[in-house]
Amino acid sequence: MKHSKVAPSQPTTPSSVTQSTTSMSLSSCSDVSTSESAHGTGIYGKTSMLGHVPVTAPKIPNKPDESKTPTCISPVQSPMKLEENTTPRIPSFHPIETKRKKKKMQISRSSVSSALLSPRGMLLIAEFKAMLSVIDMISDIIMIFRYKAQGNDSFALASLLCVLLNLVGQSALVFLANRNLPTWRQIREQGIVWTCTKPGFDAYRVSISRKREVGTIFDARVEQTARKVIELVFECLPGTFVQTLAIFVKGGDRSFIPLASLGLSVLTSAFISTDMSYGWDVNSDNRHNSPSFYGYLPSRMRGRILSTFLIFSVSTFNLSIRSLIYVILWLRGGPSYVVLAIAAEHALYFFVKSSRNDLWYWIPVYGCLGIMKSIIARFVIKVVADFTACVQFRHPNEVGGLYWSMTLLLTAVAGLGVAE
């Protein structure tokens, strides 16, 4: 028998063992991947032939290149490409510093507004308003002596009469408001009036929110408003007319002192009118009880200041136009033209109020004194609304919104007509 030759077996070496082991492991991995692909799952799948296999994400390099630190990683960017990013982009602004600056500005604005609205701030503002009235009266007294020295006795007498009418009107107001109080209280209030310190006392009482006492008719704010109306009607507005007439007459004094006194009277009258509207509108009780009327001034300090300035400008413009209208009528036809114009305008106003059954004024005073009160109150409020366009007097209890708007339009039209 022939036997086939068998090759002699070679001795196994470590390298051959390693190669065989590697080939077996690769074949087993290929088998597993083939079986998994047959079941529809790949290397990141959840299940395989062997059951649940834990999945590990690719490893990220431990430490990227420090000279090429990335700024951000986009959602579609592979983490393995971090080293390819360039140096970080320097931002053009610093949002943290901007926020800090805005916060500081807000803190400064809030601190200023809180300081103004604090009791001490309100008291200082109120005293400043009172000082304007006193300064205006001092300027009127200076002009009285100046007219007397120049020989203009008629203008000096007219200015003195305006100051005295103002004091008499305030005295009558104090008597009406405190007639049920003890005698010593009435004497004290009359002394405050005749020493010309009534504006300061009213400002202090309003700043501390003094309520109405038993035996009085008004609270502090209503009494202050009534005092301001009397001051406007009997001193500021007639004084403005007298000083304007003294400048425009033939041979009138047009030096610095008369012009400065006239400007001070106009600005003080406009400021008093604006302050009345401002005080009534920003009052929280008024805004709560009558939200349909009050609230025309914004709540933010910047908008409130701007709106107040616009109201002040309208009041100044209206007062200047009215004063010039009556001065031109005086120069063309004498005092009869002025009296006729004022009488016609107020006759129409009283007719409208009577036809609407609205002539009786709301202050709780009755009888013959109540009738006088209603006539005088309606007259003086109409005068203030005509000259200063006081926004507060748009109220239905006063002139009324429609009539107030018609008066404002009439002033502009009459000014254009007289100027022609």
Coordinates of C-alpha atoms in Angstrom, one line a residue:
M1 CA 0.0 0.0 0.0
K2 CA 1.1 3.4 -0.8
H3 CA 0.8 5.8 1.9
S4 CA 0.4 9.5 1.2
K5 CA 3.1 11.7 2.5
V6 CA 2.2 13.9 5.3
A7 CA 4.0 17.2 5.7
P8 CA 5.9 17.5 8.9
S9 CA 4.3 19.7 11.4
Q10 CA 6.1 22.9 12.1
P11 CA 6.5 24.1 15.6
T12 CA 4.1 26.9 16.6
T13 CA 5.6 30.3 17.4
P14 CA 4.1 33.2 19.4
S15 CA 3.7 35.3 16.3
S16 CA 1.6 32.7 14.6
V17 CA -0.5 32.3 17.6
T18 CA -1.1 36.0 17.7
Q19 CA -2.1 36.1 14.0
S20 CA -4.5 33.3 14.4
T21 CA -6.1 34.9 17.4
T22 CA -6.5 38.2 15.6
S23 CA -8.1 36.5 12.6
M24 CA -10.5 34.7 14.8
S25 CA -11.5 37.9 16.6
L26 CA -12.1 39.7 13.4
S27 CA -14.2 36.9 12.0
S28 CA -16.3 36.8 15.1
C29 CA -16.8 40.6 15.0
S30 CA -17.8 40.3 11.4
D31 CA -20.3 37.6 12.2
V32 CA -21.8 39.7 15.0
S33 CA -22.1 42.8 12.8
T34 CA -23.6 40.7 10.0
S35 CA -26.2 39.2 12.3
E36 CA -27.0 42.7 13.7
S37 CA -27.4 44.2 10.3
A38 CA -29.7 41.3 9.4
H39 CA -31.9 42.4 12.3
G40 CA -31.9 46.0 11.2
T41 CA -29.6 47.4 13.8
G42 CA -26.0 48.7 13.6
I43 CA -23.3 49.2 16.0
Y44 CA -25.3 52.0 17.8
G45 CA -28.4 49.9 17.9
K46 CA -30.2 48.8 21.1
T47 CA -30.7 45.1 20.5
S48 CA -28.7 42.4 18.8
M49 CA -28.6 38.7 18.7
L50 CA -27.0 38.6 22.1
G51 CA -29.7 40.8 23.6
H52 CA -29.1 44.3 25.0
V53 CA -25.7 45.6 24.3
P54 CA -24.4 48.7 26.1
V55 CA -23.5 51.4 23.8
T56 CA -20.6 53.8 24.4
A57 CA -20.1 57.1 22.6
P58 CA -16.8 57.8 20.9
K59 CA -14.1 59.0 23.1
I60 CA -13.3 62.8 23.1
P61 CA -9.6 63.8 23.4
N62 CA -8.7 64.6 26.9
K63 CA -7.2 68.0 26.3
P64 CA -7.4 70.1 23.1
D65 CA -4.7 72.4 21.9
E66 CA -4.6 75.4 24.3
S67 CA -3.6 77.7 21.5
K68 CA -6.8 76.9 19.6
T69 CA -9.5 77.1 22.2
P70 CA -12.9 77.0 20.6
T71 CA -15.5 79.7 21.2
C72 CA -18.6 77.5 20.8
I73 CA -19.7 74.2 19.4
S74 CA -22.5 74.1 16.9
P75 CA -25.1 71.3 17.1
V76 CA -23.9 69.8 13.8
Q77 CA -20.2 70.0 14.6
S78 CA -18.5 66.8 15.6
P79 CA -16.7 66.9 18.9
M80 CA -13.7 65.3 17.2
K81 CA -13.1 68.5 15.2
L82 CA -12.6 70.8 18.2
E83 CA -8.9 71.3 17.4
E84 CA -9.7 72.8 14.0
N85 CA -11.4 75.9 15.5
T86 CA -9.6 79.2 15.4
T87 CA -9.0 81.7 18.2
P88 CA -12.1 83.1 20.0
R89 CA -13.8 86.1 18.5
I90 CA -13.6 89.2 20.8
P91 CA -17.1 90.7 21.3
S92 CA -17.7 94.3 20.4
F93 CA -19.5 95.2 23.7
H94 CA -19.8 93.9 27.2
P95 CA -23.4 92.9 28.1
I96 CA -22.6 92.6 31.8
E97 CA -21.3 96.2 32.0
T98 CA -24.2 97.5 30.0
K99 CA -26.7 95.8 32.4
R100 CA -24.8 97.4 35.3
K101 CA -25.0 100.8 33.8
K102 CA -28.7 100.5 33.1
K103 CA -29.3 99.3 36.6
K104 CA -27.3 102.3 38.0
M105 CA -29.4 104.7 35.9
Q106 CA -32.6 103.1 37.1
I107 CA -31.5 103.3 40.7
S108 CA -30.5 107.0 40.3
R109 CA -33.9 107.8 38.7
S110 CA -35.8 106.0 41.3
S111 CA -33.8 107.7 44.1
V112 CA -34.5 111.1 42.6
S113 CA -38.3 110.4 42.2
S114 CA -38.5 109.0 45.7
A115 CA -36.6 112.0 47.1
L116 CA -39.1 114.3 45.4
L117 CA -42.1 112.3 46.6
S118 CA -40.9 112.0 50.1
P119 CA -42.6 114.1 52.8
R120 CA -39.5 116.4 53.1
G121 CA -39.3 116.7 49.3
M122 CA -43.0 117.5 49.0
L123 CA -42.7 120.1 51.8
L124 CA -39.7 121.8 50.0
I125 CA -41.6 121.9 46.7
A126 CA -44.7 123.3 48.4
E127 CA -42.6 126.0 50.1
F128 CA -41.0 126.9 46.8
K129 CA -44.5 127.4 45.3
A130 CA -45.5 129.6 48.2
M131 CA -42.4 131.7 47.7
L132 CA -43.3 132.4 44.1
S133 CA -46.6 134.0 45.3
V134 CA -44.8 136.1 47.8
I135 CA -42.1 137.2 45.3
D136 CA -44.9 138.2 42.8
M137 CA -46.5 140.3 45.5
I138 CA -43.2 142.0 46.3
S139 CA -42.7 142.8 42.6
D140 CA -46.1 144.4 42.5
I141 CA -45.3 146.5 45.5
I142 CA -42.0 147.6 43.8
M143 CA -43.9 148.6 40.7
I144 CA -46.4 150.6 42.8
F145 CA -43.6 152.7 44.1
R146 CA -42.0 153.0 40.7
Y147 CA -45.3 154.2 39.1
K148 CA -45.7 156.7 41.9
A149 CA -42.2 158.0 41.4
Q150 CA -42.7 158.4 37.6
G151 CA -46.0 160.3 38.1
N152 CA -48.2 157.5 36.8
D153 CA -50.7 157.7 39.7
S154 CA -53.4 155.8 37.9
F155 CA -51.3 152.7 37.3
A156 CA -50.0 152.9 40.9
L157 CA -53.5 153.1 42.3
A158 CA -54.7 150.2 40.1
S159 CA -51.8 148.0 41.2
L160 CA -52.4 148.9 44.9
L161 CA -56.1 148.1 44.4
C162 CA -55.2 144.6 43.0
V163 CA -53.0 143.8 46.0
L164 CA -55.7 144.9 48.5
L165 CA -58.5 143.0 46.7
N166 CA -56.4 139.9 46.9
L167 CA -56.0 140.3 50.7
V168 CA -59.7 141.1 51.2
G169 CA -60.7 138.1 49.1
Q170 CA -58.5 135.8 51.1
S171 CA -59.9 137.3 54.4
A172 CA -63.4 136.6 53.2
L173 CA -62.5 133.1 52.3
V174 CA -61.0 132.4 55.7
F175 CA -64.1 133.9 57.4
L176 CA -66.4 131.7 55.3
A177 CA -64.4 128.5 55.9
N178 CA -63.8 129.0 59.7
R179 CA -66.9 130.9 60.8
N180 CA -68.0 128.0 63.1
L181 CA -64.6 127.8 64.9
P182 CA -63.8 129.6 68.1
T183 CA -63.0 133.3 67.9
W184 CA -59.3 132.9 68.7
R185 CA -58.9 130.5 65.7
Q186 CA -60.6 133.0 63.4
I187 CA -58.3 135.8 64.7
R188 CA -55.3 133.6 64.1
E189 CA -56.3 132.7 60.5
Q190 CA -57.0 136.4 59.8
G191 CA -53.5 137.3 61.0
I192 CA -52.0 134.7 58.7
V193 CA -53.8 136.4 55.8
W194 CA -52.9 140.0 56.5
T195 CA -49.2 139.1 57.2
C196 CA -49.0 137.7 53.6
T197 CA -48.0 134.2 54.9
K198 CA -51.2 132.4 53.9
P199 CA -49.5 130.7 50.9
G200 CA -46.8 129.1 53.2
F201 CA -49.3 127.9 55.7
D202 CA -51.5 126.4 53.0
A203 CA -48.5 124.6 51.4
Y204 CA -47.6 123.1 54.8
R205 CA -51.1 121.9 55.5
V206 CA -51.4 120.2 52.1
S207 CA -48.0 118.6 52.4
I208 CA -48.9 116.9 55.6
S209 CA -52.4 115.9 54.1
R210 CA -54.3 117.7 56.7
K211 CA -58.0 116.6 56.8
R212 CA -61.0 118.8 57.3
E213 CA -61.5 119.8 60.9
V214 CA -64.9 119.8 62.6
G215 CA -66.5 123.2 62.2
T216 CA -64.7 124.0 58.9
I217 CA -66.1 123.8 55.4
F218 CA -63.0 122.9 53.3
D219 CA -60.1 120.6 53.7
A220 CA -56.6 121.9 53.2
R221 CA -56.4 121.2 49.4
V222 CA -59.8 122.8 48.6
E223 CA -58.9 125.9 50.7
Q224 CA -55.5 126.2 49.0
T225 CA -57.2 126.0 45.6
A226 CA -59.7 128.6 46.5
R227 CA -57.0 130.9 47.8
K228 CA -55.1 130.5 44.5
V229 CA -58.2 131.3 42.5
I230 CA -58.7 134.5 44.5
E231 CA -55.0 135.4 44.0
L232 CA -55.3 134.9 40.3
V233 CA -58.5 136.8 39.8
F234 CA -57.8 139.8 42.1
E235 CA -54.0 140.2 41.8
C236 CA -52.2 138.2 39.2
L237 CA -54.4 138.6 36.2
P238 CA -55.4 142.3 36.8
G239 CA -51.8 143.1 37.7
T240 CA -50.6 141.5 34.4
F241 CA -53.2 143.6 32.5
V242 CA -52.2 146.8 34.2
Q243 CA -48.4 146.3 33.7
T244 CA -49.0 145.3 30.0
L245 CA -51.1 148.4 29.5
A246 CA -48.4 150.6 31.2
I247 CA -45.8 149.3 28.8
F248 CA -47.9 149.7 25.6
V249 CA -49.4 153.1 26.2
K250 CA -47.8 156.1 24.6
G251 CA -44.6 157.0 26.4
G252 CA -44.7 153.8 28.5
D253 CA -41.7 152.6 30.5
R254 CA -40.0 149.8 28.5
S255 CA -37.0 149.4 30.7
F256 CA -35.8 146.1 32.3
I257 CA -37.6 146.4 35.6
P258 CA -41.2 146.7 34.2
L259 CA -40.5 144.0 31.6
A260 CA -39.1 141.6 34.3
S261 CA -42.0 142.3 36.6
L262 CA -44.5 141.6 33.8
G263 CA -42.7 138.4 32.9
L264 CA -42.7 137.3 36.5
S265 CA -46.4 138.0 36.8
V266 CA -47.2 136.0 33.7
L267 CA -45.1 133.0 34.7
T268 CA -46.4 133.0 38.2
S269 CA -50.0 133.1 37.1
A270 CA -49.3 130.2 34.6
F271 CA -47.5 128.3 37.3
I272 CA -50.3 128.7 39.9
S273 CA -52.8 127.4 37.3
T274 CA -50.6 124.5 36.3
D275 CA -49.9 123.6 39.9
M276 CA -53.7 123.4 40.7
S277 CA -54.2 121.0 37.9
Y278 CA -51.2 118.9 38.9
G279 CA -52.1 118.7 42.5
W280 CA -55.6 117.5 41.8
D281 CA -54.6 115.0 39.2
V282 CA -51.8 113.2 41.0
N283 CA -53.9 112.8 44.1
S284 CA -54.5 109.0 44.6
D285 CA -58.0 109.5 46.1
N286 CA -59.1 111.5 43.1
R287 CA -57.7 109.0 40.6
H288 CA -59.5 106.2 42.5
N289 CA -62.8 107.9 42.9
S290 CA -62.9 109.6 39.4
P291 CA -60.8 107.6 37.0
S292 CA -62.7 108.9 34.0
F293 CA -61.5 112.4 34.6
Y294 CA -58.3 112.2 36.6
G295 CA -55.2 110.5 35.3
Y296 CA -54.3 112.7 32.3
L297 CA -50.7 113.0 33.7
P298 CA -48.6 109.9 33.1
S299 CA -47.4 107.8 36.0
R300 CA -43.7 107.9 35.0
M301 CA -41.8 110.8 36.1
R302 CA -40.4 111.7 32.7
G303 CA -43.8 111.7 31.0
R304 CA -45.3 113.6 33.9
I305 CA -42.7 116.4 33.7
L306 CA -43.1 116.7 30.0
S307 CA -47.0 116.9 30.3
T308 CA -46.8 119.4 33.1
F309 CA -44.4 121.6 31.0
L310 CA -46.8 121.5 28.0
I311 CA -49.8 122.5 30.3
F312 CA -47.6 125.3 31.7
S313 CA -46.8 126.5 28.1
V314 CA -50.4 126.5 27.0
S315 CA -51.4 128.5 30.1
T316 CA -48.6 131.0 29.5
F317 CA -49.6 131.4 25.9
N318 CA -53.3 131.8 26.7
L319 CA -52.6 134.4 29.4
S320 CA -50.4 136.4 27.1
I321 CA -52.9 136.4 24.3
R322 CA -55.8 137.3 26.5
S323 CA -53.9 140.2 28.1
L324 CA -52.9 141.6 24.7
I325 CA -56.5 141.3 23.5
Y326 CA -57.8 143.4 26.3
V327 CA -55.0 145.9 26.1
I328 CA -55.6 146.4 22.3
L329 CA -59.3 146.8 23.0
W330 CA -58.5 149.4 25.7
L331 CA -56.2 151.3 23.4
R332 CA -58.8 151.3 20.6
G333 CA -62.0 152.0 22.4
G334 CA -61.2 152.7 26.0
P335 CA -62.4 150.8 29.1
S336 CA -65.9 150.5 27.8
Y337 CA -64.8 148.0 25.1
V338 CA -63.1 145.8 27.7
V339 CA -66.1 145.8 30.1
L340 CA -68.4 145.1 27.2
A341 CA -66.3 142.1 26.0
I342 CA -66.1 140.6 29.5
A343 CA -69.8 141.2 30.2
A344 CA -70.9 139.6 26.9
E345 CA -68.8 136.5 27.5
H346 CA -69.9 136.0 31.1
A347 CA -73.6 136.6 30.2
L348 CA -73.4 133.7 27.7
Y349 CA -71.7 131.5 30.3
F350 CA -74.4 132.2 32.9
F351 CA -77.1 131.6 30.4
V352 CA -75.7 128.2 29.5
K353 CA -75.3 127.2 33.2
S354 CA -78.9 128.4 34.0
S355 CA -80.4 126.5 31.0
R356 CA -78.7 123.3 32.3
N357 CA -79.8 123.9 35.9
D358 CA -76.2 124.0 36.9
L359 CA -75.8 127.5 38.3
W360 CA -75.7 126.5 41.9
Y361 CA -72.2 125.9 43.1
W362 CA -71.3 122.7 45.0
I363 CA -69.8 124.3 48.2
P364 CA -72.2 123.5 51.1
V365 CA -73.4 127.1 51.9
Y366 CA -77.1 127.8 51.6
G367 CA -79.5 130.7 51.8
C368 CA -78.7 134.2 50.7
L369 CA -75.0 133.6 51.4
G370 CA -75.2 130.5 49.2
I371 CA -76.6 132.5 46.3
M372 CA -73.8 135.1 46.5
K373 CA -71.4 132.2 46.8
S374 CA -72.6 130.6 43.6
I375 CA -72.5 133.8 41.6
I376 CA -69.0 134.8 42.8
A377 CA -67.6 131.3 42.4
R378 CA -68.9 130.9 38.9
F379 CA -67.6 134.3 37.9
V380 CA -64.1 133.9 39.2
I381 CA -63.6 130.3 37.9
K382 CA -64.8 131.5 34.5
V383 CA -62.2 134.3 34.6
V384 CA -59.4 131.9 35.6
A385 CA -60.4 129.4 32.9
D386 CA -60.5 132.1 30.2
F387 CA -57.1 133.6 31.0
T388 CA -55.0 130.6 32.1
A389 CA -56.8 127.6 30.6
C390 CA -56.6 125.7 33.9
V391 CA -57.1 122.0 33.0
Q392 CA -58.7 121.3 36.4
F393 CA -61.7 123.5 35.5
R394 CA -62.7 121.1 32.7
H395 CA -64.4 119.2 35.5
P396 CA -68.2 119.0 35.1
N397 CA -68.6 120.7 38.5
E398 CA -66.7 123.7 37.2
V399 CA -66.8 125.1 33.6
G400 CA -67.2 121.8 31.8
G401 CA -65.1 120.2 29.1
L402 CA -67.0 121.5 26.1
Y403 CA -67.2 125.0 27.2
W404 CA -63.6 125.0 28.3
S405 CA -62.5 123.8 24.8
M406 CA -64.7 126.5 23.2
T407 CA -63.1 129.2 25.3
L408 CA -59.6 128.0 24.4
L409 CA -60.5 128.1 20.7
L410 CA -62.2 131.5 21.1
T411 CA -59.0 133.0 22.6
A412 CA -56.9 131.9 19.6
V413 CA -59.4 133.2 17.1
A414 CA -59.9 136.5 18.9
G415 CA -56.2 137.0 19.1
L416 CA -55.8 136.6 15.4
G417 CA -58.8 138.9 14.8
V418 CA -57.5 141.7 17.0
A419 CA -53.9 141.4 15.6
E420 CA -55.3 142.1 12.1

